[in-house]
Amino acid sequence: MNLSPLLAKRYTDEQLSAKEAQRLAEFIAFGPVVFEVSRLMIKWGIFEMLRDGQLTAAEVADKADISFYAVKCLLEASLTIGTVLVDPATERFSISKTGWFLLNDPATRVNIDFNHDVNYEGMFRLEEALLNGKPEGLSHFGPWATIYEGLSSLPENVQRSWFAFDHFYSDSAFDEALAIVFANKPKSLLDMGGNTGRWALQCVGYDPDVQVTIMDLPQQLQLMRENIKGRPGADRIHGFSIDMLASDSRFPDEQHHDVIWMSQFLDCFSEDEIIQILKRTAAIMDDRSTLFIMETLWDRQRYEPAAFCLTQISLYFTAIANGNSKMYHGDDLIRLIRQAGLKVKAIHDHLGQGHSMLECKI
């Protein structure tokens, strides 16, 4: 297994003393409580109050308009979690560095909402999902085989958190990715799994001549059309309805594609499914076509917290999304690309929030 130097240092040697390890074990045991306490400290504005100045529990209760009992429970739990500090002499509380990041770090805020609204209830069925290879935690939202089929029917707050999560990570890499993808002035771009059309809009805004075709499920294409309606360049964005996993579905082969684009797409499929998708993709490529695959590969992250987040997100795919995909290790994805008969010509790392882009040819 290849790991970046920083990850190798963290994951191959013991980092904690026995006491630290014991505390972390208890922290994990009370993980759901830690999460909910910290979420409410954000939701009820308590972290924000403590960021602006030291306060007693009574002052927090008054400002937050909740009971003194509720504030005492939250503040004392937060103190032992490590998100607030206390001055014993005055009994005034203040925010800690960890609390500050929970309040202010955009990635952390997106992850909290995503875990609460999308994952929390369904994660109770993670064991079943791992054993059965199906997203058993999705059932409380609806009867779909995958979350993608039901995305347009999810409750509004769940949709909002799902799209905010998806867009936060992809959007951060767009500017750097556009410069690479359009270096050779492609005239046609096939966007596989284009979702709401955010990347397609970026493409038609970046190049006034490019034509973009989005391949996706019919319900996703409807969301895309609603999202791009009236936007500049929308007339150069087209839809191609398809179920990628249907064995009889046809990939668009009537015309040459200069660029085929997959962003945060292959992580939605199992290894066998990825091979089949890539084989069918290779079949519609010629020697002038380039396939760009952009993924957040957990082993190629610059910072260790990103690798932590990505390996945890894998379990969202297990329990909620589809039951059989994950955030892949780079070596695994490269192996699958080669098994499909494609060659990796270049890898562009550290785009945006930790994306890698694999440039592939037949």
Short mmCIF file of N, CA, C and O in Angstrom, two decimals, residues 245-346:
data_model
loop_
_atom_site.label_atom_id
_atom_site.label_comp_id
_atom_site.label_asym_id
_atom_site.label_seq_id
_atom_site.Cartn_x
_atom_site.Cartn_y
_atom_site.Cartn_z
N LEU A 245 -25.76 1.31 -15.08
CA LEU A 245 -25.56 -0.08 -14.69
C LEU A 245 -26.41 -1.06 -15.51
O LEU A 245 -26.24 -2.27 -15.39
N ALA A 246 -27.33 -0.54 -16.31
CA ALA A 246 -28.14 -1.42 -17.15
C ALA A 246 -27.27 -1.99 -18.26
O ALA A 246 -26.64 -1.25 -19.02
N SER A 247 -27.22 -3.31 -18.37
CA SER A 247 -26.30 -3.95 -19.32
C SER A 247 -26.64 -3.62 -20.76
O SER A 247 -25.77 -3.67 -21.63
N ASP A 248 -27.91 -3.28 -21.03
CA ASP A 248 -28.30 -2.99 -22.40
C ASP A 248 -28.30 -1.49 -22.71
O ASP A 248 -28.71 -1.08 -23.79
N SER A 249 -27.85 -0.67 -21.75
CA SER A 249 -27.83 0.78 -22.00
C SER A 249 -26.67 1.12 -22.92
O SER A 249 -25.59 0.55 -22.84
N ARG A 250 -26.91 2.09 -23.79
CA ARG A 250 -25.93 2.46 -24.81
C ARG A 250 -25.27 3.78 -24.46
O ARG A 250 -25.93 4.76 -24.18
N PHE A 251 -23.94 3.79 -24.46
CA PHE A 251 -23.21 5.05 -24.30
C PHE A 251 -23.24 5.80 -25.64
O PHE A 251 -23.22 5.16 -26.69
N PRO A 252 -23.29 7.12 -25.61
CA PRO A 252 -23.41 7.89 -26.87
C PRO A 252 -22.16 7.74 -27.74
O PRO A 252 -21.07 8.14 -27.36
N ASP A 253 -22.36 7.13 -28.93
CA ASP A 253 -21.23 6.86 -29.81
C ASP A 253 -21.42 7.41 -31.22
O ASP A 253 -20.69 7.07 -32.13
N GLU A 254 -22.42 8.30 -31.39
CA GLU A 254 -22.68 8.82 -32.73
C GLU A 254 -21.61 9.81 -33.16
O GLU A 254 -21.41 10.04 -34.36
N GLN A 255 -20.93 10.42 -32.21
CA GLN A 255 -19.95 11.44 -32.54
C GLN A 255 -18.70 11.27 -31.68
O GLN A 255 -18.71 10.61 -30.65
N HIS A 256 -17.62 11.87 -32.16
CA HIS A 256 -16.36 11.86 -31.41
C HIS A 256 -16.47 12.74 -30.17
O HIS A 256 -17.09 13.80 -30.20
N HIS A 257 -15.86 12.30 -29.07
CA HIS A 257 -15.80 13.08 -27.85
C HIS A 257 -14.34 13.46 -27.59
O HIS A 257 -13.50 12.59 -27.35
N ASP A 258 -14.05 14.76 -27.61
CA ASP A 258 -12.69 15.19 -27.30
C ASP A 258 -12.33 14.86 -25.86
O ASP A 258 -11.22 14.39 -25.58
N VAL A 259 -13.27 15.15 -24.97
CA VAL A 259 -13.04 14.92 -23.54
C VAL A 259 -14.22 14.15 -22.96
O VAL A 259 -15.38 14.45 -23.26
N ILE A 260 -13.92 13.16 -22.15
CA ILE A 260 -14.92 12.49 -21.33
C ILE A 260 -14.55 12.78 -19.88
O ILE A 260 -13.40 12.62 -19.48
N TRP A 261 -15.52 13.23 -19.12
CA TRP A 261 -15.28 13.77 -17.78
C TRP A 261 -16.05 12.96 -16.75
O TRP A 261 -17.25 12.72 -16.89
N MET A 262 -15.36 12.54 -15.71
CA MET A 262 -15.98 11.86 -14.57
C MET A 262 -15.48 12.52 -13.30
O MET A 262 -14.31 12.40 -12.96
N SER A 263 -16.35 13.23 -12.60
CA SER A 263 -15.96 13.91 -11.37
C SER A 263 -16.80 13.38 -10.22
O SER A 263 -18.03 13.44 -10.27
N GLN A 264 -16.13 12.86 -9.19
CA GLN A 264 -16.83 12.29 -8.04
C GLN A 264 -17.92 11.33 -8.53
O GLN A 264 -19.05 11.35 -8.04
N PHE A 265 -17.55 10.54 -9.50
CA PHE A 265 -18.49 9.65 -10.18
C PHE A 265 -18.19 8.18 -9.91
O PHE A 265 -19.06 7.43 -9.48
N LEU A 266 -16.95 7.77 -10.11
CA LEU A 266 -16.63 6.36 -9.96
C LEU A 266 -16.72 5.89 -8.51
O LEU A 266 -16.89 4.70 -8.25
N ASP A 267 -16.63 6.83 -7.55
CA ASP A 267 -16.80 6.43 -6.16
C ASP A 267 -18.23 5.99 -5.85
O ASP A 267 -18.50 5.50 -4.76
N CYS A 268 -19.12 6.16 -6.82
CA CYS A 268 -20.51 5.73 -6.65
C CYS A 268 -20.74 4.29 -7.10
O CYS A 268 -21.89 3.82 -7.11
N PHE A 269 -19.66 3.58 -7.46
CA PHE A 269 -19.81 2.23 -8.00
C PHE A 269 -18.81 1.27 -7.36
O PHE A 269 -17.75 1.68 -6.88
N SER A 270 -19.15 -0.01 -7.41
CA SER A 270 -18.25 -1.05 -6.92
C SER A 270 -17.11 -1.25 -7.92
O SER A 270 -17.15 -0.75 -9.05
N GLU A 271 -16.11 -2.03 -7.53
CA GLU A 271 -14.97 -2.27 -8.41
C GLU A 271 -15.40 -2.93 -9.72
O GLU A 271 -14.97 -2.52 -10.81
N ASP A 272 -16.24 -3.96 -9.64
CA ASP A 272 -16.69 -4.63 -10.86
C ASP A 272 -17.48 -3.67 -11.75
O ASP A 272 -17.34 -3.71 -12.99
N GLU A 273 -18.32 -2.84 -11.14
CA GLU A 273 -19.10 -1.87 -11.92
C GLU A 273 -18.20 -0.84 -12.57
O GLU A 273 -18.43 -0.43 -13.72
N ILE A 274 -17.17 -0.41 -11.85
CA ILE A 274 -16.23 0.57 -12.42
C ILE A 274 -15.55 0.00 -13.66
O ILE A 274 -15.43 0.68 -14.70
N ILE A 275 -15.11 -1.25 -13.58
CA ILE A 275 -14.45 -1.87 -14.73
C ILE A 275 -15.39 -1.89 -15.93
O ILE A 275 -15.00 -1.55 -17.06
N GLN A 276 -16.63 -2.27 -15.71
CA GLN A 276 -17.59 -2.33 -16.82
C GLN A 276 -17.85 -0.94 -17.40
O GLN A 276 -17.93 -0.77 -18.63
N ILE A 277 -18.01 0.06 -16.54
CA ILE A 277 -18.24 1.42 -17.02
C ILE A 277 -17.04 1.91 -17.82
O ILE A 277 -17.18 2.52 -18.89
N LEU A 278 -15.84 1.65 -17.32
CA LEU A 278 -14.64 2.11 -18.01
C LEU A 278 -14.42 1.36 -19.33
O LEU A 278 -13.95 1.95 -20.31
N LYS A 279 -14.75 0.10 -19.38
CA LYS A 279 -14.65 -0.65 -20.64
C LYS A 279 -15.59 -0.06 -21.68
O LYS A 279 -15.21 0.10 -22.86
N ARG A 280 -16.81 0.26 -21.27
CA ARG A 280 -17.78 0.83 -22.21
C ARG A 280 -17.38 2.25 -22.59
O ARG A 280 -17.65 2.70 -23.70
N THR A 281 -16.70 2.94 -21.68
CA THR A 281 -16.19 4.27 -22.00
C THR A 281 -15.06 4.17 -23.02
O THR A 281 -15.02 4.92 -24.01
N ALA A 282 -14.16 3.24 -22.81
CA ALA A 282 -13.05 3.04 -23.75
C ALA A 282 -13.56 2.73 -25.15
O ALA A 282 -12.95 3.13 -26.15
N ALA A 283 -14.69 2.03 -25.23
CA ALA A 283 -15.24 1.64 -26.52
C ALA A 283 -15.73 2.83 -27.35
O ALA A 283 -15.84 2.72 -28.57
N ILE A 284 -16.03 3.96 -26.70
CA ILE A 284 -16.48 5.13 -27.46
C ILE A 284 -15.37 6.18 -27.57
O ILE A 284 -15.62 7.31 -28.01
N MET A 285 -14.15 5.82 -27.18
CA MET A 285 -13.01 6.72 -27.30
C MET A 285 -12.20 6.37 -28.55
O MET A 285 -12.22 5.24 -29.03
N ASP A 286 -11.48 7.37 -29.08
CA ASP A 286 -10.48 7.12 -30.10
C ASP A 286 -9.18 7.75 -29.64
O ASP A 286 -9.10 8.25 -28.51
N ASP A 287 -8.17 7.72 -30.49
CA ASP A 287 -6.87 8.20 -30.03
C ASP A 287 -6.81 9.71 -29.81
O ASP A 287 -5.82 10.23 -29.30
N ARG A 288 -7.88 10.42 -30.18
CA ARG A 288 -7.94 11.86 -29.92
C ARG A 288 -8.72 12.18 -28.65
O ARG A 288 -8.77 13.33 -28.23
N SER A 289 -9.32 11.17 -28.05
CA SER A 289 -10.14 11.36 -26.86
C SER A 289 -9.28 11.27 -25.60
O SER A 289 -8.35 10.47 -25.53
N THR A 290 -9.65 12.07 -24.61
CA THR A 290 -9.01 12.01 -23.29
C THR A 290 -10.08 11.83 -22.22
O THR A 290 -11.08 12.56 -22.22
N LEU A 291 -9.87 10.87 -21.36
CA LEU A 291 -10.76 10.66 -20.21
C LEU A 291 -10.10 11.27 -18.99
O LEU A 291 -8.97 10.92 -18.64
N PHE A 292 -10.82 12.20 -18.33
CA PHE A 292 -10.35 12.79 -17.08
C PHE A 292 -11.23 12.24 -15.95
O PHE A 292 -12.45 12.36 -15.98
N ILE A 293 -10.59 11.65 -14.95
CA ILE A 293 -11.28 11.12 -13.78
C ILE A 293 -10.83 11.92 -12.57
O ILE A 293 -9.65 11.89 -12.20
N MET A 294 -11.76 12.66 -11.94
CA MET A 294 -11.41 13.45 -10.77
C MET A 294 -12.06 12.83 -9.53
O MET A 294 -13.27 12.69 -9.46
N GLU A 295 -11.21 12.44 -8.59
CA GLU A 295 -11.68 11.80 -7.36
C GLU A 295 -10.86 12.29 -6.17
O GLU A 295 -9.72 12.73 -6.33
N THR A 296 -11.45 12.17 -4.99
CA THR A 296 -10.72 12.45 -3.75
C THR A 296 -10.14 11.13 -3.25
O THR A 296 -10.80 10.39 -2.51
N LEU A 297 -8.95 10.81 -3.68
CA LEU A 297 -8.28 9.56 -3.32
C LEU A 297 -7.67 9.72 -1.92
O LEU A 297 -6.84 10.59 -1.70
N TRP A 298 -8.07 8.85 -1.01
CA TRP A 298 -7.73 9.12 0.40
C TRP A 298 -6.23 9.02 0.67
O TRP A 298 -5.71 9.72 1.55
N ASP A 299 -5.50 8.21 -0.10
CA ASP A 299 -4.08 8.02 0.16
C ASP A 299 -3.21 9.14 -0.40
O ASP A 299 -2.03 9.25 -0.07
N ARG A 300 -3.79 10.01 -1.25
CA ARG A 300 -3.00 11.05 -1.90
C ARG A 300 -3.29 12.43 -1.30
O ARG A 300 -3.01 13.46 -1.92
N GLN A 301 -3.83 12.45 -0.07
CA GLN A 301 -4.17 13.71 0.56
C GLN A 301 -2.95 14.39 1.16
O GLN A 301 -2.05 13.74 1.68
N ARG A 302 -2.95 15.71 1.08
CA ARG A 302 -1.84 16.50 1.62
C ARG A 302 -1.89 16.53 3.14
O ARG A 302 -0.85 16.54 3.81
N TYR A 303 -3.11 16.52 3.71
CA TYR A 303 -3.28 16.63 5.16
C TYR A 303 -4.05 15.42 5.70
O TYR A 303 -5.03 14.97 5.08
N GLU A 304 -3.63 14.94 6.86
CA GLU A 304 -4.21 13.73 7.42
C GLU A 304 -5.70 13.84 7.73
O GLU A 304 -6.45 12.87 7.49
N PRO A 305 -6.22 14.98 8.24
CA PRO A 305 -7.66 15.04 8.49
C PRO A 305 -8.51 14.75 7.27
O PRO A 305 -9.61 14.21 7.38
N ALA A 306 -7.99 15.09 6.09
CA ALA A 306 -8.74 14.82 4.87
C ALA A 306 -8.85 13.31 4.63
O ALA A 306 -9.91 12.80 4.24
N ALA A 307 -7.76 12.58 4.86
CA ALA A 307 -7.80 11.13 4.71
C ALA A 307 -8.79 10.52 5.69
O ALA A 307 -9.54 9.59 5.35
N PHE A 308 -8.80 11.04 6.92
CA PHE A 308 -9.77 10.57 7.92
C PHE A 308 -11.19 10.76 7.42
O PHE A 308 -12.01 9.84 7.46
N CYS A 309 -11.50 11.96 6.95
CA CYS A 309 -12.86 12.26 6.48
C CYS A 309 -13.26 11.33 5.33
O CYS A 309 -14.37 10.79 5.31
N LEU A 310 -12.35 11.12 4.40
CA LEU A 310 -12.68 10.34 3.21
C LEU A 310 -12.95 8.88 3.55
O LEU A 310 -13.88 8.26 3.00
N THR A 311 -12.17 8.30 4.44
CA THR A 311 -12.41 6.90 4.79
C THR A 311 -13.72 6.75 5.58
O THR A 311 -14.39 5.71 5.49
N GLN A 312 -14.12 7.78 6.32
CA GLN A 312 -15.41 7.73 7.01
C GLN A 312 -16.55 7.89 6.00
O GLN A 312 -17.61 7.26 6.14
N ILE A 313 -16.36 8.74 5.00
CA ILE A 313 -17.38 8.96 3.98
C ILE A 313 -17.66 7.67 3.22
O ILE A 313 -18.79 7.45 2.74
N SER A 314 -16.66 6.80 3.11
CA SER A 314 -16.89 5.50 2.45
C SER A 314 -18.09 4.79 3.05
O SER A 314 -18.85 4.11 2.33
N LEU A 315 -18.29 4.92 4.35
CA LEU A 315 -19.39 4.21 5.00
C LEU A 315 -20.75 4.84 4.70
O LEU A 315 -21.78 4.18 4.88
N TYR A 316 -20.76 6.09 4.25
CA TYR A 316 -22.01 6.68 3.71
C TYR A 316 -22.44 5.90 2.47
O TYR A 316 -23.62 5.57 2.31
N PHE A 317 -21.49 5.61 1.59
CA PHE A 317 -21.82 4.83 0.40
C PHE A 317 -22.35 3.45 0.79
O PHE A 317 -23.29 2.94 0.18
N THR A 318 -21.76 2.85 1.81
CA THR A 318 -22.18 1.53 2.25
C THR A 318 -23.60 1.54 2.79
O THR A 318 -24.45 0.75 2.37
N ALA A 319 -23.86 2.42 3.74
CA ALA A 319 -25.13 2.37 4.47
C ALA A 319 -26.27 3.11 3.79
O ALA A 319 -27.43 2.74 3.94
N ILE A 320 -25.94 4.16 3.03
CA ILE A 320 -26.99 5.04 2.51
C ILE A 320 -27.06 5.07 0.99
O ILE A 320 -28.14 4.97 0.41
N ALA A 321 -25.93 5.23 0.32
CA ALA A 321 -25.94 5.55 -1.10
C ALA A 321 -26.26 4.36 -1.99
O ALA A 321 -27.20 4.40 -2.80
N ASN A 322 -25.44 3.29 -1.87
CA ASN A 322 -25.65 2.18 -2.80
C ASN A 322 -25.24 0.82 -2.25
O ASN A 322 -25.53 -0.20 -2.86
N GLY A 323 -24.50 0.78 -1.15
CA GLY A 323 -24.16 -0.48 -0.50
C GLY A 323 -22.87 -1.13 -0.94
O GLY A 323 -22.44 -2.11 -0.33
N ASN A 324 -22.21 -0.60 -2.00
CA ASN A 324 -21.06 -1.35 -2.50
C ASN A 324 -19.92 -0.50 -3.05
O ASN A 324 -19.01 -1.02 -3.69
N SER A 325 -19.93 0.81 -2.81
CA SER A 325 -18.83 1.64 -3.32
C SER A 325 -18.14 2.34 -2.16
O SER A 325 -18.50 2.17 -1.01
N LYS A 326 -17.13 3.16 -2.49
CA LYS A 326 -16.34 3.78 -1.43
C LYS A 326 -15.47 4.88 -2.02
O LYS A 326 -15.42 5.08 -3.22
N MET A 327 -14.76 5.58 -1.13
CA MET A 327 -13.71 6.50 -1.54
C MET A 327 -12.46 5.66 -1.73
O MET A 327 -11.97 5.03 -0.78
N TYR A 328 -11.95 5.64 -2.93
CA TYR A 328 -10.92 4.65 -3.27
C TYR A 328 -9.50 5.10 -2.95
O TYR A 328 -9.18 6.30 -2.98
N HIS A 329 -8.66 4.12 -2.65
CA HIS A 329 -7.21 4.30 -2.60
C HIS A 329 -6.72 4.45 -4.04
O HIS A 329 -7.22 3.77 -4.95
N GLY A 330 -5.76 5.32 -4.28
CA GLY A 330 -5.29 5.59 -5.62
C GLY A 330 -4.82 4.35 -6.36
O GLY A 330 -5.11 4.18 -7.55
N ASP A 331 -4.09 3.48 -5.67
CA ASP A 331 -3.60 2.26 -6.32
C ASP A 331 -4.75 1.40 -6.82
O ASP A 331 -4.67 0.77 -7.88
N ASP A 332 -5.83 1.35 -6.05
CA ASP A 332 -6.98 0.54 -6.46
C ASP A 332 -7.63 1.11 -7.71
O ASP A 332 -7.98 0.36 -8.63
N LEU A 333 -7.80 2.42 -7.76
CA LEU A 333 -8.44 3.02 -8.92
C LEU A 333 -7.57 2.86 -10.17
O LEU A 333 -8.08 2.56 -11.26
N ILE A 334 -6.28 3.05 -10.03
CA ILE A 334 -5.37 2.88 -11.18
C ILE A 334 -5.42 1.43 -11.67
O ILE A 334 -5.42 1.17 -12.89
N ARG A 335 -5.48 0.47 -10.76
CA ARG A 335 -5.60 -0.94 -11.15
C ARG A 335 -6.86 -1.18 -11.97
O ARG A 335 -6.82 -1.88 -13.00
N LEU A 336 -7.97 -0.60 -11.56
CA LEU A 336 -9.24 -0.78 -12.27
C LEU A 336 -9.19 -0.14 -13.65
O LEU A 336 -9.72 -0.70 -14.63
N ILE A 337 -8.56 1.03 -13.75
CA ILE A 337 -8.42 1.71 -15.04
C ILE A 337 -7.63 0.83 -16.01
O ILE A 337 -8.01 0.67 -17.18
N ARG A 338 -6.56 0.25 -15.52
CA ARG A 338 -5.74 -0.61 -16.38
C ARG A 338 -6.47 -1.89 -16.76
O ARG A 338 -6.35 -2.37 -17.89
N GLN A 339 -7.23 -2.45 -15.82
CA GLN A 339 -8.00 -3.65 -16.13
C GLN A 339 -9.03 -3.39 -17.22
O GLN A 339 -9.41 -4.30 -17.96
N ALA A 340 -9.48 -2.14 -17.32
CA ALA A 340 -10.47 -1.78 -18.34
C ALA A 340 -9.81 -1.50 -19.69
O ALA A 340 -10.52 -1.20 -20.67
N GLY A 341 -8.49 -1.60 -19.77
CA GLY A 341 -7.80 -1.39 -21.03
C GLY A 341 -7.38 0.03 -21.30
O GLY A 341 -7.02 0.37 -22.44
N LEU A 342 -7.39 0.88 -20.29
CA LEU A 342 -7.00 2.27 -20.44
C LEU A 342 -5.63 2.51 -19.79
O LEU A 342 -5.19 1.72 -18.94
N LYS A 343 -4.99 3.59 -20.18
CA LYS A 343 -3.68 3.94 -19.64
C LYS A 343 -3.76 5.28 -18.92
O LYS A 343 -4.39 6.22 -19.41
N VAL A 344 -3.12 5.35 -17.76
CA VAL A 344 -3.04 6.61 -17.02
C VAL A 344 -1.80 7.35 -17.51
O VAL A 344 -0.67 6.92 -17.28
N LYS A 345 -2.02 8.48 -18.18
CA LYS A 345 -0.92 9.25 -18.76
C LYS A 345 -0.35 10.28 -17.79
O LYS A 345 0.83 10.64 -17.87
N ALA A 346 -1.19 10.77 -16.88
CA ALA A 346 -0.74 11.78 -15.91
C ALA A 346 -1.69 11.80 -14.74
O ALA A 346 -2.87 11.44 -14.87
#
